[in-house]
mmCIF file of C-alpha atoms in Angstrom:
data_model
loop_
_atom_site.group_PDB
_atom_site.id
_atom_site.type_symbol
_atom_site.label_atom_id
_atom_site.label_comp_id
_atom_site.label_asym_id
_atom_site.label_seq_id
_atom_site.Cartn_x
_atom_site.Cartn_y
_atom_site.Cartn_z
ATOM 1 C CA LYS P 6 0.000 -0.001 0.000
ATOM 2 C CA CYS P 7 2.672 2.528 0.993
ATOM 3 C CA ASN P 8 4.594 1.768 -2.213
ATOM 4 C CA GLU P 9 1.456 2.212 -4.360
ATOM 5 C CA THR P 10 2.500 -0.943 -6.176
ATOM 6 C CA CYS P 11 -0.868 -1.706 -7.787
ATOM 7 C CA THR P 12 -4.524 -0.796 -8.081
ATOM 8 C CA LEU P 13 -7.532 -3.131 -8.226
ATOM 9 C CA VAL P 14 -9.278 -2.971 -11.613
ATOM 10 C CA HIS P 15 -11.443 -5.108 -13.883
ATOM 11 C CA LEU P 16 -9.333 -6.895 -16.493
ATOM 12 C CA PRO P 17 -9.738 -5.074 -19.845
ATOM 13 C CA PRO P 18 -10.803 -7.124 -22.869
ATOM 14 C CA GLY P 19 -7.891 -8.761 -24.657
ATOM 15 C CA LYS P 20 -5.591 -8.493 -21.646
ATOM 16 C CA LYS P 21 -4.211 -11.435 -19.691
ATOM 17 C CA ALA P 22 -3.466 -11.442 -15.958
ATOM 18 C CA LEU P 23 -0.208 -13.075 -14.902
ATOM 19 C CA GLY P 24 0.084 -15.405 -11.937
ATOM 20 C CA SER P 25 2.376 -14.976 -8.949
ATOM 21 C CA LYS P 26 3.652 -16.839 -5.912
ATOM 22 C CA TRP P 27 5.142 -16.060 -2.507
ATOM 23 C CA LEU P 28 8.776 -16.902 -1.830
ATOM 24 C CA TYR P 29 9.890 -17.168 1.789
ATOM 25 C CA ASN P 30 13.432 -16.790 3.000
ATOM 26 C CA ILE P 31 15.285 -16.541 6.306
ATOM 27 C CA LYS P 32 18.243 -14.159 6.610
ATOM 28 C CA TYR P 33 20.906 -15.201 9.121
ATOM 29 C CA LYS P 34 23.484 -13.150 11.002
ATOM 30 C CA ALA P 35 27.175 -14.085 11.025
ATOM 31 C CA ASP P 36 26.658 -16.030 14.283
ATOM 32 C CA SER P 37 23.913 -18.154 12.606
ATOM 33 C CA SER P 38 21.090 -16.519 14.585
ATOM 34 C CA ILE P 39 18.033 -15.361 12.627
ATOM 35 C CA GLU P 40 18.216 -11.730 11.503
ATOM 36 C CA ARG P 41 14.797 -11.550 9.819
ATOM 37 C CA ARG P 42 12.235 -13.517 7.857
ATOM 38 C CA LYS P 43 11.430 -12.356 4.329
ATOM 39 C CA ALA P 44 8.385 -12.841 2.138
ATOM 40 C CA ARG P 45 8.565 -11.748 -1.484
ATOM 41 C CA LEU P 46 5.875 -11.819 -4.154
ATOM 42 C CA VAL P 47 7.285 -13.014 -7.478
ATOM 43 C CA VAL P 48 5.407 -12.667 -10.760
ATOM 44 C CA PHE P 49 5.479 -15.433 -13.366
ATOM 45 C CA GLY P 50 7.392 -13.307 -15.865
ATOM 46 C CA ASN P 51 7.932 -16.308 -18.140
ATOM 47 C CA HIS P 52 4.291 -15.841 -19.221
ATOM 48 C CA GLN P 53 4.889 -12.241 -20.382
ATOM 49 C CA ARG P 54 4.559 -11.438 -24.079
ATOM 50 C CA GLU P 55 6.995 -9.086 -25.795
ATOM 51 C CA GLY P 56 5.318 -5.939 -27.126
ATOM 52 C CA ILE P 57 2.324 -6.474 -24.815
ATOM 53 C CA ASP P 58 3.550 -6.905 -21.231
ATOM 54 C CA TYR P 59 7.070 -5.580 -21.806
ATOM 55 C CA GLU P 60 9.293 -3.818 -24.327
ATOM 56 C CA GLU P 61 12.921 -3.344 -23.235
ATOM 57 C CA THR P 62 14.533 -5.568 -20.603
ATOM 58 C CA PHE P 63 18.240 -4.713 -20.661
ATOM 59 C CA ALA P 64 19.761 -2.990 -17.628
ATOM 60 C CA PRO P 65 23.504 -2.226 -17.445
ATOM 61 C CA VAL P 66 25.723 -4.070 -14.967
ATOM 62 C CA VAL P 67 29.081 -2.635 -13.928
ATOM 63 C CA LYS P 68 32.164 -4.027 -15.681
ATOM 64 C CA MET P 69 34.820 -5.716 -13.518
ATOM 65 C CA THR P 70 37.483 -3.473 -15.079
ATOM 66 C CA THR P 71 35.563 -0.432 -13.821
ATOM 67 C CA VAL P 72 35.336 -1.954 -10.326
ATOM 68 C CA ARG P 73 39.119 -2.509 -10.242
ATOM 69 C CA ILE P 74 39.882 1.044 -11.418
ATOM 70 C CA PHE P 75 37.335 2.488 -8.973
ATOM 71 C CA LEU P 76 38.945 0.648 -6.027
ATOM 72 C CA ALA P 77 42.485 1.494 -7.191
ATOM 73 C CA VAL P 78 41.711 5.218 -7.403
ATOM 74 C CA ALA P 79 40.027 5.163 -3.964
ATOM 75 C CA ALA P 80 43.073 3.400 -2.473
ATOM 76 C CA VAL P 81 45.626 5.771 -4.047
ATOM 77 C CA GLN P 82 43.612 8.866 -3.038
ATOM 78 C CA ASN P 83 42.909 7.408 0.434
ATOM 79 C CA TRP P 84 39.147 7.840 -0.048
ATOM 80 C CA SER P 85 36.719 5.912 2.121
ATOM 81 C CA LEU P 86 34.378 3.392 0.488
ATOM 82 C CA HIS P 87 30.703 3.072 1.442
ATOM 83 C CA GLN P 88 28.402 0.205 0.494
ATOM 84 C CA MET P 89 24.648 0.746 0.243
ATOM 85 C CA ASP P 90 21.980 -1.882 -0.274
ATOM 86 C CA VAL P 91 18.508 -1.020 -1.527
ATOM 87 C CA HIS P 92 15.467 -2.425 0.278
ATOM 88 C CA ASN P 93 13.269 -4.197 -2.283
ATOM 89 C CA ALA P 94 15.001 -2.468 -5.172
ATOM 90 C CA PHE P 95 12.713 -3.665 -7.969
ATOM 91 C CA LEU P 96 9.618 -2.349 -6.159
ATOM 92 C CA HIS P 97 10.853 1.210 -6.785
ATOM 93 C CA GLY P 98 10.798 0.943 -10.583
ATOM 94 C CA GLU P 99 7.788 2.516 -12.288
ATOM 95 C CA LEU P 100 6.134 0.521 -15.064
ATOM 96 C CA GLN P 101 5.384 2.133 -18.410
ATOM 97 C CA GLU P 102 3.535 -0.901 -19.791
ATOM 98 C CA GLU P 103 0.105 -2.190 -18.802
ATOM 99 C CA VAL P 104 0.755 -5.275 -16.689
ATOM 100 C CA TYR P 105 -1.955 -7.156 -14.779
ATOM 101 C CA ILE P 106 -1.613 -9.938 -12.247
ATOM 102 C CA ARG P 107 -4.181 -12.091 -10.517
ATOM 103 C CA LEU P 108 -4.587 -11.372 -6.822
ATOM 104 C CA PRO P 109 -1.684 -12.931 -4.904
ATOM 105 C CA PRO P 110 -2.307 -16.221 -3.093
ATOM 106 C CA GLY P 111 -4.064 -15.572 0.208
ATOM 107 C CA PHE P 112 -5.882 -12.430 -0.976
ATOM 108 C CA GLU P 113 -9.539 -12.205 -1.962
ATOM 109 C CA ALA P 114 -11.090 -9.587 -4.219
ATOM 110 C CA PRO P 115 -13.938 -7.493 -2.786
ATOM 111 C CA GLU P 116 -15.900 -8.363 -5.952
ATOM 112 C CA PRO P 117 -15.477 -10.997 -8.707
ATOM 113 C CA GLY P 118 -13.347 -10.278 -11.748
ATOM 114 C CA LEU P 119 -10.921 -7.850 -10.145
ATOM 115 C CA VAL P 120 -7.175 -8.082 -10.854
ATOM 116 C CA CYS P 121 -4.169 -5.986 -9.887
ATOM 117 C CA ARG P 122 -2.861 -3.434 -12.387
ATOM 118 C CA LEU P 123 0.799 -2.999 -11.526
ATOM 119 C CA ARG P 124 2.085 0.562 -11.177
ATOM 120 C CA LYS P 125 5.524 -0.475 -9.914
ATOM 121 C CA SER P 126 7.657 -3.390 -11.020
ATOM 122 C CA LEU P 127 7.777 -6.643 -9.064
ATOM 123 C CA TYR P 128 10.397 -9.361 -8.883
ATOM 124 C CA GLY P 129 9.982 -11.790 -11.753
ATOM 125 C CA LEU P 130 8.934 -9.226 -14.366
ATOM 126 C CA LYS P 131 11.239 -9.175 -17.374
ATOM 127 C CA GLN P 132 11.551 -5.374 -17.283
ATOM 128 C CA ALA P 133 12.043 -5.092 -13.495
ATOM 129 C CA PRO P 134 15.854 -4.549 -13.553
ATOM 130 C CA ARG P 135 15.522 -1.902 -16.268
ATOM 131 C CA CYS P 136 12.742 -0.047 -14.410
ATOM 132 C CA TRP P 137 14.793 -0.002 -11.205
ATOM 133 C CA PHE P 138 17.954 1.245 -12.957
ATOM 134 C CA ALA P 139 15.970 4.019 -14.682
ATOM 135 C CA LYS P 140 14.541 5.168 -11.335
ATOM 136 C CA LEU P 141 17.981 5.266 -9.710
ATOM 137 C CA ALA P 142 19.554 7.025 -12.715
ATOM 138 C CA VAL P 143 16.944 9.804 -12.476
ATOM 139 C CA ALA P 144 17.643 10.246 -8.741
ATOM 140 C CA LEU P 145 21.389 10.500 -9.401
ATOM 141 C CA SER P 146 20.973 12.896 -12.335
ATOM 142 C CA SER P 147 18.701 15.125 -10.245
ATOM 143 C CA TYR P 148 21.485 15.407 -7.654
ATOM 144 C CA GLY P 149 23.975 16.460 -10.328
ATOM 145 C CA PHE P 150 25.678 13.164 -11.230
ATOM 146 C CA GLU P 151 26.703 12.401 -14.808
ATOM 147 C CA GLN P 152 26.621 8.912 -16.289
ATOM 148 C CA CYS P 153 29.905 7.538 -17.629
ATOM 149 C CA LYS P 154 29.741 6.913 -21.380
ATOM 150 C CA SER P 155 32.108 3.918 -21.340
ATOM 151 C CA ASP P 156 30.348 2.195 -18.394
ATOM 152 C CA HIS P 157 26.760 3.228 -17.752
ATOM 153 C CA SER P 158 26.854 1.812 -14.210
ATOM 154 C CA LEU P 159 29.346 4.476 -13.086
ATOM 155 C CA PHE P 160 28.057 7.922 -12.105
ATOM 156 C CA SER P 161 30.280 10.884 -11.174
ATOM 157 C CA PHE P 162 29.640 14.203 -9.440
ATOM 158 C CA CYS P 163 32.090 17.101 -9.691
ATOM 159 C CA LYS P 164 31.252 20.497 -8.232
ATOM 160 C CA ASN P 165 33.329 23.142 -6.431
ATOM 161 C CA GLY P 166 36.209 20.732 -5.877
ATOM 162 C CA THR P 167 33.956 17.954 -4.508
ATOM 163 C CA LEU P 168 34.267 14.611 -6.269
ATOM 164 C CA LEU P 169 31.818 11.755 -5.715
ATOM 165 C CA HIS P 170 31.561 8.474 -7.607
ATOM 166 C CA VAL P 171 28.862 5.791 -7.483
ATOM 167 C CA LEU P 172 29.110 2.249 -8.851
ATOM 168 C CA ILE P 173 25.881 0.297 -9.359
ATOM 169 C CA TYR P 174 25.579 -3.472 -9.376
ATOM 170 C CA VAL P 175 21.817 -4.223 -9.543
ATOM 171 C CA ASP P 176 20.711 -3.185 -6.026
ATOM 172 C CA ASP P 177 24.147 -2.676 -4.454
ATOM 173 C CA LEU P 178 25.937 0.654 -4.588
ATOM 174 C CA ILE P 179 29.526 1.582 -3.772
ATOM 175 C CA ILE P 180 30.123 5.256 -3.056
ATOM 176 C CA SER P 181 33.458 7.033 -2.771
ATOM 177 C CA GLY P 182 34.740 10.587 -2.937
ATOM 178 C CA ASN P 183 37.181 13.168 -1.658
ATOM 179 C CA ASP P 184 34.830 14.705 0.938
ATOM 180 C CA ASP P 185 33.292 12.551 3.697
ATOM 181 C CA THR P 186 30.792 15.298 4.606
ATOM 182 C CA ALA P 187 29.576 15.433 0.989
ATOM 183 C CA VAL P 188 29.340 11.621 0.933
ATOM 184 C CA ALA P 189 27.217 11.646 4.113
ATOM 185 C CA LYS P 190 24.936 14.352 2.656
ATOM 186 C CA PHE P 191 24.537 12.361 -0.564
ATOM 187 C CA LYS P 192 23.762 9.140 1.344
ATOM 188 C CA LYS P 193 21.000 10.970 3.230
ATOM 189 C CA TYR P 194 19.576 12.229 -0.093
ATOM 190 C CA LEU P 195 19.595 8.689 -1.479
ATOM 191 C CA ASN P 196 17.835 7.319 1.594
ATOM 192 C CA ASP P 197 15.172 10.030 1.293
ATOM 193 C CA CYS P 198 14.575 9.114 -2.366
ATOM 194 C CA ILE P 199 14.864 5.346 -2.045
ATOM 195 C CA ARG P 200 14.847 3.355 1.181
ATOM 196 C CA MET P 201 18.372 2.037 1.595
ATOM 197 C CA LYS P 202 20.476 0.139 4.083
ATOM 198 C CA ASP P 203 23.921 1.540 4.879
ATOM 199 C CA LEU P 204 26.319 -1.397 5.097
ATOM 200 C CA GLY P 205 29.216 0.820 6.157
#
């Protein structure tokens, strides 16, 4: 509800509602004690039809060469590295296509014939990674970052002597720069835009 992921509608003529299932997982701490229990709704994306339920699916993934250079520069410049993890990354991506799913297992419609029209992407959708990357790219561009032309998963910010760099690998981010105060300010901005977990 708080994510405004979907709205209940009657299935339009000619449209097909996809199925979904719940996946359950237990996250453990380093000492083997339970950290949290997770439930995730996954859509049967293998039933999607190109040109109807999705168009583009490709999302860039950082190149290993870029990761090595990024870490080498941070080490030589003595910059700190910060790792951020996005909570439910794919749920942030906004869908452009009309995608419908049947009500998830365990839910009942208030009246017959209702399905969920997805407004945000869900895990399992073919376009989910692309939608998420587009959302993050907009947030970074709005802050003043520029996307690297040789590796689209690297974003750089340069203003008044402040340098910040962000590497993206799906829902994990590595942040580095020459000003720890600017890094902290940027991390707060990111958390305000997209709920994130600071891994230190």
